[in-house]
Coordinates of C-alpha atoms in Angstrom, one line a residue:
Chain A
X50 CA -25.8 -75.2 21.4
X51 CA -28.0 -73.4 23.2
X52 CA -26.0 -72.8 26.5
X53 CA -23.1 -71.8 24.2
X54 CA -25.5 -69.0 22.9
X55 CA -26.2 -68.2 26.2
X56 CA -22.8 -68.2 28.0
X57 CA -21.5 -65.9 25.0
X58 CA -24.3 -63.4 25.2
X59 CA -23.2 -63.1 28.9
X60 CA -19.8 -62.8 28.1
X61 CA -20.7 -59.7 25.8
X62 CA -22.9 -57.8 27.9
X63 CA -19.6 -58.3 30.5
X64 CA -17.7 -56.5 27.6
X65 CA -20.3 -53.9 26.8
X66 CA -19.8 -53.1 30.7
X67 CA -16.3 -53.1 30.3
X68 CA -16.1 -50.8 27.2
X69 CA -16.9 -47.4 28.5
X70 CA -13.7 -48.2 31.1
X71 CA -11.7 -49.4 28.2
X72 CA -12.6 -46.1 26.3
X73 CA -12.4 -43.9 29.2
X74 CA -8.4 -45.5 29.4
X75 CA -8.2 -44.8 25.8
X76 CA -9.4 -41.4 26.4
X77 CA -11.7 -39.6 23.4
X78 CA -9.2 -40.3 20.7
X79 CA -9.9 -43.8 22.0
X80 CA -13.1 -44.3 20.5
X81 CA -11.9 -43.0 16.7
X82 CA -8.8 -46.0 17.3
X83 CA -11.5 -48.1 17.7
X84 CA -13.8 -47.4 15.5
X85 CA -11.2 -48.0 12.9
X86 CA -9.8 -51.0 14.6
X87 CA -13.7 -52.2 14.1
X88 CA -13.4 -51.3 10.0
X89 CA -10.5 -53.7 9.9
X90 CA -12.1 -56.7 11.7
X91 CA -15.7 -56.2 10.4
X92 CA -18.7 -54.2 12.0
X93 CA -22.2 -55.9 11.9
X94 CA -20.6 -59.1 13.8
X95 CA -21.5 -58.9 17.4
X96 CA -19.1 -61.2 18.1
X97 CA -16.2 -59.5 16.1
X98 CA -17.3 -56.8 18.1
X99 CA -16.3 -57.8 21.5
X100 CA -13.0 -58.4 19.6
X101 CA -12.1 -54.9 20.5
X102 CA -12.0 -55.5 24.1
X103 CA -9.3 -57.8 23.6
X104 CA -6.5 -56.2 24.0
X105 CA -7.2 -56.3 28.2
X106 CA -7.6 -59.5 28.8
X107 CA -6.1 -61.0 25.7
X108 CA -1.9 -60.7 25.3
X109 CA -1.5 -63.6 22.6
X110 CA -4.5 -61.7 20.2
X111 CA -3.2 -58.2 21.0
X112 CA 0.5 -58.6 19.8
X113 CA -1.1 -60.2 16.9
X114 CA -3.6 -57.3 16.4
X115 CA 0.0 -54.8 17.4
X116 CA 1.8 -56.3 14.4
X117 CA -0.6 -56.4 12.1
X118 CA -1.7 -52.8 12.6
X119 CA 2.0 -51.4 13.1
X120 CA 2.8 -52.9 9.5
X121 CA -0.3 -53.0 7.5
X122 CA -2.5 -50.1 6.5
X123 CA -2.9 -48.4 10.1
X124 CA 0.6 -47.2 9.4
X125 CA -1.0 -44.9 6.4
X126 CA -3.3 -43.4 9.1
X127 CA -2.5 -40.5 11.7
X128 CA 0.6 -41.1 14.2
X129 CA -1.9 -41.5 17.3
X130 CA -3.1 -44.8 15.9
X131 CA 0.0 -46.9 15.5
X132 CA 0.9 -45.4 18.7
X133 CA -1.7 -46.1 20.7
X134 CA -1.6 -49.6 19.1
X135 CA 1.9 -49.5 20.0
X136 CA 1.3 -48.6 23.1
X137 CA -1.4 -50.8 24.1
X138 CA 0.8 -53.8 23.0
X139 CA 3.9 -52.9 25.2
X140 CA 1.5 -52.5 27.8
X141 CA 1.3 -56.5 27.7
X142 CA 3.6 -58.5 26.0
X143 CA 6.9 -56.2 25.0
X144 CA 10.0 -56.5 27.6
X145 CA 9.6 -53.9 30.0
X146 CA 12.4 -51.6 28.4
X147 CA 12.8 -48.2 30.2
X148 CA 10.9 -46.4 28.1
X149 CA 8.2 -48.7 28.0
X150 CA 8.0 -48.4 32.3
X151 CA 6.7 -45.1 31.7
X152 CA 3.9 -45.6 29.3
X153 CA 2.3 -48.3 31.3
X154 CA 0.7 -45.2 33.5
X155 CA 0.2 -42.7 31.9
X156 CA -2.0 -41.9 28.6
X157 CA -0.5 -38.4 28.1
X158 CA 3.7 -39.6 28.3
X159 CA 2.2 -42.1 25.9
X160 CA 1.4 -39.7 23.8
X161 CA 4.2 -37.4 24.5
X162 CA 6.6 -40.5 23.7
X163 CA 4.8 -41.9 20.5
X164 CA 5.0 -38.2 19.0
X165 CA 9.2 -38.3 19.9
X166 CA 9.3 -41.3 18.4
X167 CA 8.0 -40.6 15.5
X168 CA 9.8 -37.8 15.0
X169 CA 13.0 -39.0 15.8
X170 CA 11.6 -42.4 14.9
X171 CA 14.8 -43.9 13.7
X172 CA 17.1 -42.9 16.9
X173 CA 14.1 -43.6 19.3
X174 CA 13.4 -47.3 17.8
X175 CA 17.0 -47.6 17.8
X176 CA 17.5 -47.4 21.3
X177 CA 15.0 -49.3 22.1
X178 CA 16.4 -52.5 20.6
X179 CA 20.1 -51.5 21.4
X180 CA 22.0 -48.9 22.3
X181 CA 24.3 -49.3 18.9
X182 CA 24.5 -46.2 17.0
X183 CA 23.5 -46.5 13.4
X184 CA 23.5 -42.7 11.8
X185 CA 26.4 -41.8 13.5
X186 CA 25.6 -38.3 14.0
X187 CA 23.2 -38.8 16.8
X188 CA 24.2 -39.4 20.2
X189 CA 22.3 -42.6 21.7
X190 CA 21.3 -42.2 25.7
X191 CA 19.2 -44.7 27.2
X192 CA 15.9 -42.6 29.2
X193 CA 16.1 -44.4 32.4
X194 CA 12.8 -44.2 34.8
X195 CA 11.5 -41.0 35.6
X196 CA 13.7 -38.8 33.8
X197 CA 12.7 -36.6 31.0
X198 CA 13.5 -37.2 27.7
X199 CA 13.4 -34.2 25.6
X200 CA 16.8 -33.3 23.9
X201 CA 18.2 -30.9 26.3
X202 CA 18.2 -33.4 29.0
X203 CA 19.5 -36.1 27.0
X204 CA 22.3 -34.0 25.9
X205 CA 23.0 -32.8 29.1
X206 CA 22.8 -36.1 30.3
X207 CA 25.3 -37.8 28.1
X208 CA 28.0 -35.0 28.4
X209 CA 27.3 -36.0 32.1
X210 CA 28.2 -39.5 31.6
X211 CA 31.2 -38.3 29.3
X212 CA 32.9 -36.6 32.3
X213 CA 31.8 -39.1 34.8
X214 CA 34.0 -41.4 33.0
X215 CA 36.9 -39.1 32.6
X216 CA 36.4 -38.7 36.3
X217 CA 37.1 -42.6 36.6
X218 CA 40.2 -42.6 34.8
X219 CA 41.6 -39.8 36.5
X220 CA 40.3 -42.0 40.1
X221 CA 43.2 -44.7 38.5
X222 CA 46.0 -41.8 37.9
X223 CA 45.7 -40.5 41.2
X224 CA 47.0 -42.3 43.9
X225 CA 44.4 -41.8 47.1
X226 CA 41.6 -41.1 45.2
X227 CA 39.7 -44.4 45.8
X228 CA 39.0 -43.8 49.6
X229 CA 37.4 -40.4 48.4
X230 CA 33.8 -40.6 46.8
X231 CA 32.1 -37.4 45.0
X232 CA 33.2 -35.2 42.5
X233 CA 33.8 -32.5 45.0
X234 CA 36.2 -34.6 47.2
X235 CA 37.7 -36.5 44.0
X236 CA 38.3 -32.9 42.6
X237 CA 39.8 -31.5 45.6
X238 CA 42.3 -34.8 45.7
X239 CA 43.3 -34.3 42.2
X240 CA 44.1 -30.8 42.7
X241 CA 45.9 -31.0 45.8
X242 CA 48.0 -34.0 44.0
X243 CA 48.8 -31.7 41.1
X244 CA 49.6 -29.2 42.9
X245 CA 52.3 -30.6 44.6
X246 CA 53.7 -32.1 41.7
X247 CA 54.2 -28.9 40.7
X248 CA 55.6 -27.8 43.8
X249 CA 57.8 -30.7 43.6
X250 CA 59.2 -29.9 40.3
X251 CA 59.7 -26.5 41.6
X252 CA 61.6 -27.3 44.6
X253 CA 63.8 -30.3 42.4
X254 CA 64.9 -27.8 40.0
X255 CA 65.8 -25.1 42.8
X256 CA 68.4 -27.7 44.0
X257 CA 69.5 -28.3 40.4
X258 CA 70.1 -25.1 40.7
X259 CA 72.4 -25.0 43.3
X260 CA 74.0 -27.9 42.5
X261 CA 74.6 -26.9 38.8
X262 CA 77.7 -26.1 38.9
X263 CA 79.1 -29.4 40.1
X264 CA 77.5 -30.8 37.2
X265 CA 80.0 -30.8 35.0
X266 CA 82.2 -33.9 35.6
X267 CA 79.0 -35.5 36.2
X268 CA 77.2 -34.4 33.0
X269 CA 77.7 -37.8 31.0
X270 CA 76.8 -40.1 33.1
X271 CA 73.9 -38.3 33.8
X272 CA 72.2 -40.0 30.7
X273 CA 72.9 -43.5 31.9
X274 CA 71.9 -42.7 35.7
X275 CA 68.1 -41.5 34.6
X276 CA 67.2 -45.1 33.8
X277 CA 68.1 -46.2 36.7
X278 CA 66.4 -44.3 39.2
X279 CA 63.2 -44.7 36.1
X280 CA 63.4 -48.0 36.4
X281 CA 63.6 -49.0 39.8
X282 CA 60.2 -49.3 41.3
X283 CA 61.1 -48.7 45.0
X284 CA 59.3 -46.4 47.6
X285 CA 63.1 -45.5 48.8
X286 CA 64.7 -44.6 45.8
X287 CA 67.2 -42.5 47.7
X288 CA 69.5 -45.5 48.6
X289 CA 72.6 -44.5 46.2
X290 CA 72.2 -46.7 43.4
X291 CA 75.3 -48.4 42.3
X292 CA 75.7 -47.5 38.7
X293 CA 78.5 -49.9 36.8
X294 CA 77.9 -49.1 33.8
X295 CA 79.0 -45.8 31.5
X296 CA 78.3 -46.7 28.4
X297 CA 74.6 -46.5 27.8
X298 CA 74.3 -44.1 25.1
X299 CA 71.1 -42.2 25.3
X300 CA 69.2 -43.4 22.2
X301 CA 70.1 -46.9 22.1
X302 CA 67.3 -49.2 21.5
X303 CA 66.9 -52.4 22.5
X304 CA 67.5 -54.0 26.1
X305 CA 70.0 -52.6 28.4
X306 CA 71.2 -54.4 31.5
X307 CA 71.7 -52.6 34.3
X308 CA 72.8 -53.2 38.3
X309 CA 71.3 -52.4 41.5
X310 CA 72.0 -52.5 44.6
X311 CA 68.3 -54.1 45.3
X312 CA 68.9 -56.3 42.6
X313 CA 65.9 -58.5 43.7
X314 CA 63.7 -55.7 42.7
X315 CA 63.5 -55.9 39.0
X316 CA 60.7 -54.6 37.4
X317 CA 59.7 -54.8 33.5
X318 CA 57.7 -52.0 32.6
X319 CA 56.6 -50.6 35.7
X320 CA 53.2 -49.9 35.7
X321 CA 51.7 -46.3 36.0
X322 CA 50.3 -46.7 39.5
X323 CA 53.5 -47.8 40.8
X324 CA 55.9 -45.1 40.2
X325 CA 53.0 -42.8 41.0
X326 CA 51.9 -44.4 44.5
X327 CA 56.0 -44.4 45.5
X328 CA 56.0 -41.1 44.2
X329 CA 53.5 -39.6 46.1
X330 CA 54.5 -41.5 49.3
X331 CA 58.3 -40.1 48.8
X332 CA 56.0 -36.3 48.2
X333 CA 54.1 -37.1 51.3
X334 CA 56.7 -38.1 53.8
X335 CA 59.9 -36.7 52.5
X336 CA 60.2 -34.3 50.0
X337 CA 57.7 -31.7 50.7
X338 CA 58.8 -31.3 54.4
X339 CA 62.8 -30.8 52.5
X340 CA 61.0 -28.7 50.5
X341 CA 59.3 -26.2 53.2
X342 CA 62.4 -26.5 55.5
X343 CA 64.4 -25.3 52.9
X344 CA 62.3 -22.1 52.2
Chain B
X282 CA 82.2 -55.7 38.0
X283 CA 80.9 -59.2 38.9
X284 CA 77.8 -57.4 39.6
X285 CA 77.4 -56.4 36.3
X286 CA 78.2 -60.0 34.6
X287 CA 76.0 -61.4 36.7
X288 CA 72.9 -58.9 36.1
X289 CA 73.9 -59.2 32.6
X290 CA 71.1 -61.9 32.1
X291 CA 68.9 -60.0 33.4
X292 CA 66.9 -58.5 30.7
X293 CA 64.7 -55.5 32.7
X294 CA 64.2 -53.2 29.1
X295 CA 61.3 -53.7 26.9
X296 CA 63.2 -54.7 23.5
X297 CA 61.2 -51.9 21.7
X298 CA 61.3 -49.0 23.8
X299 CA 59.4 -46.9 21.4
X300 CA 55.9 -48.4 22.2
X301 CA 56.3 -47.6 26.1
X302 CA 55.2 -44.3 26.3
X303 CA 56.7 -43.5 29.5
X304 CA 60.0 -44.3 28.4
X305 CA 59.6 -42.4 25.2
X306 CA 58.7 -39.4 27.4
X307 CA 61.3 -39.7 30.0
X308 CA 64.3 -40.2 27.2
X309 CA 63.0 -37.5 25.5
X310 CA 62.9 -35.1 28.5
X311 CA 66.3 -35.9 30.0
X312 CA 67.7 -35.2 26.3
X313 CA 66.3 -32.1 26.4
X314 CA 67.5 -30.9 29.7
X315 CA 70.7 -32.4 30.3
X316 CA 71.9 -30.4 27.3
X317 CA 70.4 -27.4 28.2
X318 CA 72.2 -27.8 31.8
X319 CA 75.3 -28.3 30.2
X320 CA 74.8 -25.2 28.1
X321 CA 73.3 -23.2 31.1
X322 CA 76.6 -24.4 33.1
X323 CA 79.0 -23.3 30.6
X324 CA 77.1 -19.5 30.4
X325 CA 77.5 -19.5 34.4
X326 CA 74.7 -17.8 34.6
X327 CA 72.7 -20.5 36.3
X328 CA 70.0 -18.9 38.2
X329 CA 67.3 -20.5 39.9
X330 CA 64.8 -19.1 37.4
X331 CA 66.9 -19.9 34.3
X332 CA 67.1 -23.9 35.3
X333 CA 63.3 -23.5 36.1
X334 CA 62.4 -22.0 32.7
X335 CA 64.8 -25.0 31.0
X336 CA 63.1 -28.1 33.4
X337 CA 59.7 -26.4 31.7
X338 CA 60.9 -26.0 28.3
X339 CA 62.2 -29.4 28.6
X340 CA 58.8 -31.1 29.8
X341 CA 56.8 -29.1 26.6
X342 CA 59.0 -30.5 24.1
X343 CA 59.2 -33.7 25.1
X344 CA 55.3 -34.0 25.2
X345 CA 54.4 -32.7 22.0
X346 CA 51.4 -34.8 21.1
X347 CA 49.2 -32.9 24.1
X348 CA 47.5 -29.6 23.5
X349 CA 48.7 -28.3 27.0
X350 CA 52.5 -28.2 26.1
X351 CA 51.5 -26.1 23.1
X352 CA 50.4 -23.8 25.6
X353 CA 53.2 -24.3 27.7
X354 CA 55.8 -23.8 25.1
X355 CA 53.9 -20.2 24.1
X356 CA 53.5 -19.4 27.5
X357 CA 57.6 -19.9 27.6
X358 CA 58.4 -18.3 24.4
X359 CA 56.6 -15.1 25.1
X360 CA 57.6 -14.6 28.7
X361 CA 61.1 -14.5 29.6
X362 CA 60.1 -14.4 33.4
X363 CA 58.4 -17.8 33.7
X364 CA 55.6 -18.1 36.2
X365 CA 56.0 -19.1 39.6
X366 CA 53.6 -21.8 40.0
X367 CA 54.5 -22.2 43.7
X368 CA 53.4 -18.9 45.4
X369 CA 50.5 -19.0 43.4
X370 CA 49.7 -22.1 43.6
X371 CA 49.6 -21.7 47.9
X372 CA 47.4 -18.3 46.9
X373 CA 45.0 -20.5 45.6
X374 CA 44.7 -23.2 48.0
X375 CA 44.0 -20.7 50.7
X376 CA 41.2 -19.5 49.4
X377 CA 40.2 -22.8 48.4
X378 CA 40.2 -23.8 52.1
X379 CA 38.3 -20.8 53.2
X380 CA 35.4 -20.6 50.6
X381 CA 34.0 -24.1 51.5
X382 CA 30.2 -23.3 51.6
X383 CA 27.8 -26.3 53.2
X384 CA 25.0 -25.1 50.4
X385 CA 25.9 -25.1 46.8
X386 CA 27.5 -28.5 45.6
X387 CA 27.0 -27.8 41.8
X388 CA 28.7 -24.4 42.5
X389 CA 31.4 -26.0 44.4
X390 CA 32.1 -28.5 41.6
X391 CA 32.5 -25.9 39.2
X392 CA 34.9 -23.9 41.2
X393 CA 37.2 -26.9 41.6
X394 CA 37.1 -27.5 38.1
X395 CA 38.0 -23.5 37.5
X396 CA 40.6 -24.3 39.5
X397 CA 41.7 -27.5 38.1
X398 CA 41.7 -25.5 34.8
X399 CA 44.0 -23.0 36.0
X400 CA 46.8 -25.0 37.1
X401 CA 46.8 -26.8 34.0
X402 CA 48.7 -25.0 30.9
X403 CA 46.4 -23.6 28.5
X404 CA 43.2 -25.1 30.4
X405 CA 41.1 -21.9 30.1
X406 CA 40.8 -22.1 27.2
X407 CA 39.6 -26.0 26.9
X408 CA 36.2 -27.0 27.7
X409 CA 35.8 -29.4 30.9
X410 CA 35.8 -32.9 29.2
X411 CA 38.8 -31.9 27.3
X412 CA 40.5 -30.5 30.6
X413 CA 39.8 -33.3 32.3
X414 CA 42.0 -35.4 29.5
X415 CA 44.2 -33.6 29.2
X416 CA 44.7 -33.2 33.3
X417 CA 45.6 -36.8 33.2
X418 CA 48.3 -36.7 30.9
X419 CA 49.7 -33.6 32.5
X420 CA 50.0 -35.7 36.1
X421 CA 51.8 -38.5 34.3
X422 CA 54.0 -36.6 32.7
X423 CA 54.7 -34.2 35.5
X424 CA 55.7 -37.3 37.5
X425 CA 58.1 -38.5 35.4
X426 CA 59.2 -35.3 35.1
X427 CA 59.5 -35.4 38.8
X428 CA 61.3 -39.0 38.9
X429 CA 63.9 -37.8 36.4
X430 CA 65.0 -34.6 38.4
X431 CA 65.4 -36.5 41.4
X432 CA 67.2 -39.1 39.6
X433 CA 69.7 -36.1 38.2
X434 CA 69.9 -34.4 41.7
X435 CA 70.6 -37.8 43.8
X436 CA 73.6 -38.5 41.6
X437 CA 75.6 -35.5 41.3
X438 CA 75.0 -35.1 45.1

């Protein structure tokens, strides 16, 4: 009995060394959290009183003493409490989330979050546990490390994200863009490529020009011919194309059958990246070199 | 003929041709122009700008559910001398090549997507994540475009 005494007298004059650390952490406010923490658990106990140091050496007691303030009465009092509690609790236990990285240091971005959260409370909490958007008017962006997290940035940020990902789709449409990295270089690819689509069409139609006039005899099979030359997925589409059949009438639906002299070729559905990877190749080697020697 | 019974097995068409967009588009466009080529031929008045006003007026109708051929189609309507894209489009990558600057990439960015804006119909007046959309339906469409003008040129040559 006696020894018991003794060994927990020692281990609260350790704590009463340990407090004025544990309140300088806290900072002034500290001393009001725990004054109140104190109301809750009792005052004249000594013992209860060393209670207050838990929450640096003891996880399992400081959740407990998290949830019960975050849900009981502390969440009548000012934001600062709940916070801090908060705050203290994530210190320990709580899933290092990117928000929660920051608040380990610092006192004041403790602060700075708690206040944010409480205003925004329901986004902020949200986005903590998922990234799922409930109200949908407000955007959800995750704070990563080290970046700021008042609304400007966060707005900017996710409009950043929004036209990253544009960027990505628009790496799959154009052919070449893959070996490129940056938006600068990606940019410059995908200007370059429409540009000489354009150029492309340009020069095409020029020729259609000249060759209008022979149209004529040629004018209804025309219809049929497009389909073929559509639908045959080959870099050298300029081999003549053997074309049997007259009677595909433009709107037909349904499957056609059709003839070419690469007959092993077939292709259902060509894909995108196909006709536009021949495409460019044929723009490349061919086509714009007709097209310049021409001018 | 054998040819053809033989191949006649061979089933290469989608059996609804409605769902594939890019054989909605390219039916629609070579409806639209081969028509107007027709019409253009019978007027003998075929002049290199009057077949390059049709192969545009073509490619805006037959893409109707993007906002650039909106543009494209006023752009049309109102001028009766349609744009050259090529001389202008040299202009600009001239300049392009001789404004590189080493120091400011932000700047940069934003020029190229200035640029990117003007080539595309109507993409002044978007803001950049709808340009940016929008760009990538232009290509596709501009390549099919592109696929069914050579298809008309090879076989009347």
């Amino acid at each position: 009995m006696d020894l018991s005494v003794l060994d927990r007298l020692k281990w609260l004059q350790q704590q009463q060394m340990v407090s004025p650390e544990f309140l300088q952490i806290l900072g002034s406010d500290g001393r009001e959290e725990l004054k109140r923490v104190e109301s809750y658990l009792g005052n004249n106990n000594d013992e209860l009183q060393s209670f207050r140091h838990f929450p640096e050496f003891g996880p399992d007691y400081d959740t407990t003493d998290g949830c019960i303030s975050r849900t009981s009465s502390f969440q009548m009092e000012p934001v600062k409490n709940s916070g801090h509690n908060r705050a203290i609790s994530l210190q320990n236990k709580r899933k290092p989330e990117g928000k929660t990285e920051k608040r380990e240091k610092k006192k004041i971005k403790a602060e700075d979050e708690t206040e944010s959260s409480m205003k925004g409370k329901t986004n902020m909490s949200n986005t903590e546990t998922s990234s799922e958007i409930q109200k949908p008017d407000y955007i959800h962006v995750r704070a990563r490390r080290g970046e700021a997290t008042d609304r400007h940035s966060l707005a900017e940020r996710a409009r950043r994200e929004k036209i990253s990902k544009k960027m990505k789709c628009l790496q799959d449409i154009v052919p070449g863009c893959n070996k490129v990295t940056g938006k600068a270089g990606m940019l410059d690819e995908i200007i370059n490529y429409v540009q000489s689509l354009q150029q492309q069409v340009e020069f095409l139609s020029m020729k259609l020009s000249v060759i209008n006039p022979e149209l004529e005899c040629h004018i209804d099979d025309l219809s049929a011919k497009q389909f073929q030359a559509y639908f045959t997925a080959e870099a050298d589409s300029k081999q003549s194309i053997m074309a049997d059949f007259r009677s595909f009438p433009l709107h037909q639906q349904g499957s056609i059958d059709y003839s070419v002299m690469n007959g092993t070729k077939d292709q259902t559905s060509s894909s995108w990246e196909t006709h536009s990877q021949c495409l460019y190749n044929s723009l490349r080697t061919d086509s714009v070199t007709n097209f310049f020697s021409l001018k | 003929m054998e040819r053809q019974i033989i191949n006649k097995k061979k089933r290469v068409f989608s059996l609804e041709p409605n769902k594939n967009p890019s054989a909605v588009f390219t039916r629609k466009y070579t409806s639209h122009l081969v028509p107007a080529l027709k019409k253009l031929n019978m007027n003998k008045n075929s002049s290199k700008q009057t077949v390059k006003h049709e192969v545009d007026m073509a490619l805006a109708l037959s893409a109707q559910e993007f906002a650039w051929s909106r543009f494209l189609l006023q752009k049309l309507s109102s001028s009766t001398n349609p744009t050259a894209t090529t001389s202008s489009s040299d202009g600009i990558r001239i300049l392009e090549r001789s404004n590189k600057e080493g120091g400011n990439e932000e700047g940069e960015i934003e020029e190229k997507l200035m640029e990117l804006q003007k080539l595309l119909p109507g993409g002044e007046e978007m803001n950049v994540e709808e340009m940016l959309s929008e760009i990538g339906n232009y290509i596709k469409c501009l390549e099919l475009q592109t696929i069914a003008l050579k298809s008309i040129v090879q076989d009347s040559t």
